[in-house]
Amino acid sequence: MTQGYLTLATGDRQYYDAAVSLALSVRLNDAARPISLLCDDAGKLSEEEKSCFDRVIVALPGTLGVGCAGKLDVPGFLPYDETIFLDSDCLIIKKDMDRHWALLSAQYFNVSGEKRTSGYWYNFNISDVCKALNIPYMVYMNSGVMYMRKGKELDRFLAVAQDLRDTAQDILSVQHRDMNAQIADEPIWGAAMGRVGIQPVTYSVQDQVLMVTTYMSKRIKYDPMTNLSTQHKSEGYLILGRFLSKGWTRYSPSIAHFIRFKPRGVYRQCVHQLRTWAGIKKSQI
């Protein structure tokens, strides 16, 4: 079975630029697996940039949702038997992706996350959603990294996700916290996983996790050339969601997820290293 990565770039040129940098990080730190790009305008890439990808797949107008909701349509374009989808603002930092592939492939659709039956996510109470949808749990996750294996099982799961997308919009359709005009895809994936009983991959800090976002983090040190990966992430805040941290935990993720490409200095340094190594022109981010 073929294994490879897929990323998505639509709209602004910066997402295409980021996708190229991500592709270079795959070539450096998981060279045995290819990466493809799903986009809405291949003309935004130079021939040199296109060569960084195994395939460039152009979606017809109207076949991808706007922004984050577009990730709900990604499974219709899977280029490999087994695909790990990566947000374009991610970079593979460490050469240890084999172990993550092995863990994620225990299910036909999988993420790193945890089952939850209570607490708040976005602007809703998880227990209220579980009751309204008659599901035992939701999977609290970040859809920046998702594993999918082609087959009838995945098709049935995607039908469940599509049904929730169509019929439970009043419950699950919330504005994405970072982009006000975009609908978040994560609650739909999380509810669908609960409905069909998928068990997500759960890492302990000691396991050296799959991915950590840079949101609410400090002391971030990434170097894709030497596989240095360390950051301290807040466990939450006591006041207004951003003041007086509840504590800090040190992580060493294999994949760095730069939310809004921040911290900009760290992201730019990693991208500069990757592009210098590959001889690709400077990033515009």
Tab-separated table of C-alpha atoms in Angstrom:
chain	number	residue	atom	x	y	z
A	1	MET	CA	0.000	0.000	0.000
A	2	THR	CA	1.243	3.469	-0.826
A	3	GLN	CA	1.766	5.943	1.989
A	4	GLY	CA	2.190	9.681	1.651
A	5	TYR	CA	1.242	13.131	2.856
A	6	LEU	CA	-1.292	15.631	1.542
A	7	THR	CA	-1.570	19.318	2.298
A	8	LEU	CA	-4.032	22.001	1.258
A	9	ALA	CA	-3.512	25.514	-0.086
A	10	THR	CA	-6.306	27.791	-1.234
A	11	GLY	CA	-6.762	31.524	-1.505
A	12	ASP	CA	-3.877	33.664	-0.336
A	13	ARG	CA	-0.422	33.033	-1.788
A	14	GLN	CA	1.076	32.622	1.698
A	15	TYR	CA	-0.585	29.213	2.081
A	16	TYR	CA	1.040	28.022	-1.140
A	17	ASP	CA	4.356	29.349	0.115
A	18	ALA	CA	3.887	27.488	3.388
A	19	ALA	CA	2.936	24.267	1.579
A	20	VAL	CA	6.249	24.348	-0.298
A	21	SER	CA	8.164	24.710	2.969
A	22	LEU	CA	6.193	21.828	4.464
A	23	ALA	CA	7.033	19.682	1.426
A	24	LEU	CA	10.725	20.414	1.934
A	25	SER	CA	10.476	19.326	5.576
A	26	VAL	CA	8.966	16.018	4.387
A	27	ARG	CA	11.783	15.552	1.869
A	28	LEU	CA	14.322	16.177	4.615
A	29	ASN	CA	12.827	14.272	7.541
A	30	ASP	CA	10.631	11.567	5.944
A	31	ALA	CA	12.163	11.171	2.501
A	32	ALA	CA	10.701	7.699	1.944
A	33	ARG	CA	7.185	9.149	1.677
A	34	PRO	CA	5.954	11.633	-0.958
A	35	ILE	CA	3.752	14.661	-0.410
A	36	SER	CA	1.005	15.984	-2.675
A	37	LEU	CA	-0.682	19.380	-2.778
A	38	LEU	CA	-4.418	19.965	-3.100
A	39	CYS	CA	-5.093	23.518	-4.257
A	40	ASP	CA	-7.493	25.773	-6.124
A	41	ASP	CA	-4.971	27.476	-8.446
A	42	ALA	CA	-1.769	25.738	-9.551
A	43	GLY	CA	-0.791	28.942	-11.344
A	44	LYS	CA	0.282	30.398	-8.009
A	45	LEU	CA	3.249	27.992	-8.000
A	46	SER	CA	6.402	28.256	-10.066
A	47	GLU	CA	7.661	25.134	-11.852
A	48	GLU	CA	10.413	24.916	-9.251
A	49	GLU	CA	7.839	24.946	-6.468
A	50	LYS	CA	5.648	22.362	-8.201
A	51	SER	CA	8.653	20.035	-8.345
A	52	CYS	CA	8.647	19.887	-4.540
A	53	PHE	CA	5.448	17.817	-4.686
A	54	ASP	CA	4.767	14.308	-5.885
A	55	ARG	CA	1.478	15.560	-7.335
A	56	VAL	CA	-0.367	18.861	-7.577
A	57	ILE	CA	-4.118	18.240	-7.494
A	58	VAL	CA	-6.342	21.111	-8.601
A	59	ALA	CA	-9.883	21.098	-7.205
A	60	LEU	CA	-12.682	22.307	-9.433
A	61	PRO	CA	-14.428	25.507	-8.288
A	62	GLY	CA	-17.053	24.814	-5.647
A	63	THR	CA	-15.643	21.428	-4.587
A	64	LEU	CA	-13.826	22.714	-1.510
A	65	GLY	CA	-15.413	24.465	1.442
A	66	VAL	CA	-14.066	27.850	2.538
A	67	GLY	CA	-11.002	27.855	4.786
A	68	CYS	CA	-11.030	25.274	7.560
A	69	ALA	CA	-14.282	23.770	6.276
A	70	GLY	CA	-12.351	22.785	3.157
A	71	LYS	CA	-10.685	20.046	5.180
A	72	LEU	CA	-14.031	18.239	5.322
A	73	ASP	CA	-13.732	17.822	1.536
A	74	VAL	CA	-10.096	16.670	1.530
A	75	PRO	CA	-10.957	12.913	1.694
A	76	GLY	CA	-12.412	13.165	-1.802
A	77	PHE	CA	-8.912	13.843	-3.151
A	78	LEU	CA	-6.735	11.307	-1.299
A	79	PRO	CA	-3.709	10.532	-3.513
A	80	TYR	CA	-2.434	7.461	-1.642
A	81	ASP	CA	-3.806	4.277	-0.098
A	82	GLU	CA	-2.800	5.705	3.270
A	83	THR	CA	-2.582	9.467	3.652
A	84	ILE	CA	-1.616	11.761	6.483
A	85	PHE	CA	-3.135	15.183	5.910
A	86	LEU	CA	-1.072	18.105	7.240
A	87	ASP	CA	-2.060	21.745	7.533
A	88	SER	CA	0.245	23.869	5.403
A	89	ASP	CA	1.476	25.775	8.462
A	90	CYS	CA	3.077	22.584	9.803
A	91	LEU	CA	6.694	21.436	9.459
A	92	ILE	CA	8.085	17.961	10.152
A	93	ILE	CA	10.928	18.547	12.565
A	94	LYS	CA	12.039	15.040	13.572
A	95	LYS	CA	12.988	11.876	11.708
A	96	ASP	CA	10.649	9.590	13.642
A	97	MET	CA	7.429	9.584	11.654
A	98	ASP	CA	7.441	5.796	11.194
A	99	ARG	CA	6.230	5.249	14.750
A	100	HIS	CA	3.383	7.723	14.320
A	101	TRP	CA	2.274	6.069	11.077
A	102	ALA	CA	2.205	2.725	12.911
A	103	LEU	CA	0.048	4.115	15.718
A	104	LEU	CA	-2.368	6.064	13.542
A	105	SER	CA	-2.918	3.191	11.109
A	106	ALA	CA	-4.651	1.127	13.799
A	107	GLN	CA	-7.829	2.855	12.544
A	108	TYR	CA	-8.991	3.775	9.038
A	109	PHE	CA	-9.364	7.399	10.205
A	110	ASN	CA	-7.352	8.661	13.110
A	111	VAL	CA	-5.949	11.648	14.932
A	112	SER	CA	-4.005	12.404	18.057
A	113	GLY	CA	-6.580	13.409	20.633
A	114	GLU	CA	-8.703	12.326	23.565
A	115	LYS	CA	-12.255	11.224	24.178
A	116	ARG	CA	-14.281	13.767	26.141
A	117	THR	CA	-17.800	13.762	27.533
A	118	SER	CA	-17.737	17.145	29.259
A	119	GLY	CA	-16.024	20.501	29.279
A	120	TYR	CA	-16.067	23.349	26.783
A	121	TRP	CA	-14.781	23.285	23.206
A	122	TYR	CA	-15.111	26.371	21.066
A	123	ASN	CA	-18.397	27.920	22.264
A	124	PHE	CA	-20.298	24.776	23.272
A	125	ASN	CA	-20.479	22.338	26.155
A	126	ILE	CA	-19.404	18.864	25.029
A	127	SER	CA	-21.934	17.133	27.284
A	128	ASP	CA	-24.752	19.114	25.641
A	129	VAL	CA	-23.566	18.057	22.182
A	130	CYS	CA	-23.255	14.408	23.196
A	131	LYS	CA	-26.791	14.461	24.552
A	132	ALA	CA	-28.245	16.267	21.531
A	133	LEU	CA	-26.577	13.915	19.044
A	134	ASN	CA	-26.927	10.784	21.187
A	135	ILE	CA	-23.214	9.972	21.001
A	136	PRO	CA	-21.091	8.547	23.855
A	137	TYR	CA	-18.222	11.023	23.446
A	138	MET	CA	-16.508	13.520	21.180
A	139	VAL	CA	-12.849	13.330	20.213
A	140	TYR	CA	-11.136	16.551	21.244
A	141	MET	CA	-8.464	17.062	18.631
A	142	ASN	CA	-6.586	19.345	16.283
A	143	SER	CA	-7.256	18.594	12.626
A	144	GLY	CA	-3.841	19.883	11.558
A	145	VAL	CA	-2.784	16.223	11.335
A	146	MET	CA	-5.220	13.492	10.252
A	147	TYR	CA	-4.674	9.929	9.030
A	148	MET	CA	-6.971	8.307	6.433
A	149	ARG	CA	-6.880	4.869	4.796
A	150	LYS	CA	-8.933	4.315	1.651
A	151	GLY	CA	-11.647	1.679	1.781
A	152	LYS	CA	-15.247	0.947	2.645
A	153	GLU	CA	-14.721	1.683	6.343
A	154	LEU	CA	-13.458	5.183	5.575
A	155	ASP	CA	-16.326	5.708	3.132
A	156	ARG	CA	-18.880	4.817	5.824
A	157	PHE	CA	-17.201	7.138	8.326
A	158	LEU	CA	-17.143	9.997	5.828
A	159	ALA	CA	-20.852	9.477	5.220
A	160	VAL	CA	-21.432	9.920	8.954
A	161	ALA	CA	-19.327	13.105	8.980
A	162	GLN	CA	-21.217	14.421	5.954
A	163	ASP	CA	-24.556	13.682	7.615
A	164	LEU	CA	-23.484	15.640	10.687
A	165	ARG	CA	-22.270	18.458	8.470
A	166	ASP	CA	-25.670	18.564	6.739
A	167	THR	CA	-28.061	17.936	9.632
A	168	ALA	CA	-26.356	19.152	12.809
A	169	GLN	CA	-25.171	22.577	11.742
A	170	ASP	CA	-27.091	24.288	14.510
A	171	ILE	CA	-25.172	22.186	17.042
A	172	LEU	CA	-21.719	21.795	15.485
A	173	SER	CA	-21.185	24.737	13.127
A	174	VAL	CA	-19.152	27.254	15.070
A	175	GLN	CA	-16.902	30.044	13.876
A	176	HIS	CA	-13.246	29.117	13.837
A	177	ARG	CA	-11.449	30.834	16.668
A	178	ASP	CA	-8.653	32.172	14.452
A	179	MET	CA	-10.641	33.101	11.343
A	180	ASN	CA	-14.042	34.619	11.953
A	181	ALA	CA	-15.424	33.928	8.485
A	182	GLN	CA	-14.576	30.223	8.560
A	183	ILE	CA	-16.512	27.282	9.989
A	184	ALA	CA	-14.489	24.920	12.184
A	185	ASP	CA	-14.190	21.349	10.897
A	186	GLU	CA	-12.904	19.822	14.148
A	187	PRO	CA	-16.254	19.461	16.003
A	188	ILE	CA	-17.673	17.559	13.022
A	189	TRP	CA	-14.732	15.136	12.917
A	190	GLY	CA	-14.839	14.798	16.712
A	191	ALA	CA	-18.556	14.026	16.800
A	192	ALA	CA	-18.300	11.577	13.897
A	193	MET	CA	-15.512	9.688	15.656
A	194	GLY	CA	-17.676	9.421	18.738
A	195	ARG	CA	-20.658	8.205	16.735
A	196	VAL	CA	-18.747	5.336	15.089
A	197	GLY	CA	-16.553	4.531	18.102
A	198	ILE	CA	-13.083	5.451	16.826
A	199	GLN	CA	-10.433	5.457	19.548
A	200	PRO	CA	-7.915	8.268	18.931
A	201	VAL	CA	-4.193	7.913	19.509
A	202	THR	CA	-3.400	9.322	22.936
A	203	TYR	CA	0.182	10.252	23.735
A	204	SER	CA	1.752	10.992	27.080
A	205	VAL	CA	4.313	13.770	27.227
A	206	GLN	CA	6.996	11.126	27.731
A	207	ASP	CA	6.007	9.486	24.427
A	208	GLN	CA	7.280	12.506	22.492
A	209	VAL	CA	4.042	13.511	20.851
A	210	LEU	CA	2.975	13.681	17.212
A	211	MET	CA	2.159	17.387	16.989
A	212	VAL	CA	1.849	20.420	19.234
A	213	THR	CA	0.655	23.852	18.189
A	214	THR	CA	2.561	26.994	19.043
A	215	TYR	CA	-0.593	28.549	20.518
A	216	MET	CA	-0.118	29.491	24.195
A	217	SER	CA	3.515	28.323	24.081
A	218	LYS	CA	6.879	29.739	25.059
A	219	ARG	CA	10.569	28.787	24.897
A	220	ILE	CA	10.030	27.343	21.422
A	221	LYS	CA	13.138	25.842	19.829
A	222	TYR	CA	12.789	24.063	16.491
A	223	ASP	CA	15.519	23.025	14.070
A	224	PRO	CA	14.484	20.645	11.256
A	225	MET	CA	18.108	20.178	10.235
A	226	THR	CA	19.236	18.782	13.602
A	227	ASN	CA	15.812	17.503	14.740
A	228	LEU	CA	15.802	19.806	17.761
A	229	SER	CA	12.208	20.116	18.963
A	230	THR	CA	11.205	21.583	22.282
A	231	GLN	CA	8.591	23.976	23.576
A	232	HIS	CA	6.680	24.726	26.753
A	233	LYS	CA	2.923	24.915	26.353
A	234	SER	CA	0.487	26.433	28.805
A	235	GLU	CA	-2.046	24.079	30.351
A	236	GLY	CA	-4.574	26.903	30.227
A	237	TYR	CA	-5.107	30.258	31.897
A	238	LEU	CA	-7.066	31.292	34.955
A	239	ILE	CA	-8.090	34.770	33.805
A	240	LEU	CA	-9.738	35.655	30.458
A	241	GLY	CA	-8.133	32.701	28.701
A	242	ARG	CA	-4.728	34.385	28.433
A	243	PHE	CA	-3.577	35.577	31.864
A	244	LEU	CA	-2.081	33.676	34.819
A	245	SER	CA	-1.105	30.288	33.404
A	246	LYS	CA	-2.191	27.134	35.208
A	247	GLY	CA	1.249	25.683	34.532
A	248	TRP	CA	3.657	24.809	31.743
A	249	THR	CA	4.480	21.442	30.176
A	250	ARG	CA	7.546	20.693	28.051
A	251	TYR	CA	6.918	18.900	24.744
A	252	SER	CA	9.098	17.526	21.963
A	253	PRO	CA	6.742	17.052	18.989
A	254	SER	CA	7.662	15.459	15.681
A	255	ILE	CA	5.521	18.012	13.846
A	256	ALA	CA	5.507	21.709	14.643
A	257	HIS	CA	2.199	23.457	13.950
A	258	PHE	CA	2.790	27.200	13.635
A	259	ILE	CA	-0.611	28.788	14.288
A	260	ARG	CA	-0.803	31.956	12.167
A	261	PHE	CA	2.878	31.245	11.346
A	262	LYS	CA	3.858	32.351	14.851
A	263	PRO	CA	6.277	32.826	16.452
A	264	ARG	CA	7.258	34.386	13.151
A	265	GLY	CA	10.981	34.452	13.923
A	266	VAL	CA	11.162	30.720	14.688
A	267	TYR	CA	9.054	29.834	11.647
A	268	ARG	CA	11.141	31.971	9.313
A	269	GLN	CA	14.389	30.493	10.631
A	270	CYS	CA	13.156	26.926	10.045
A	271	VAL	CA	11.897	27.804	6.566
A	272	HIS	CA	15.156	29.563	5.691
A	273	GLN	CA	17.122	26.457	6.684
A	274	LEU	CA	14.888	24.163	4.635
A	275	ARG	CA	14.929	26.357	1.531
A	276	THR	CA	18.683	26.901	1.707
A	277	TRP	CA	19.177	23.130	1.991
A	278	ALA	CA	16.948	22.481	-1.031
A	279	GLY	CA	18.091	25.469	-3.088
A	280	ILE	CA	14.542	26.849	-3.305
A	281	LYS	CA	13.899	30.583	-3.427
A	282	LYS	CA	13.204	32.506	-0.254
A	283	SER	CA	9.774	32.293	1.371
A	284	GLN	CA	7.479	35.331	1.189
A	285	ILE	CA	6.132	34.746	4.708
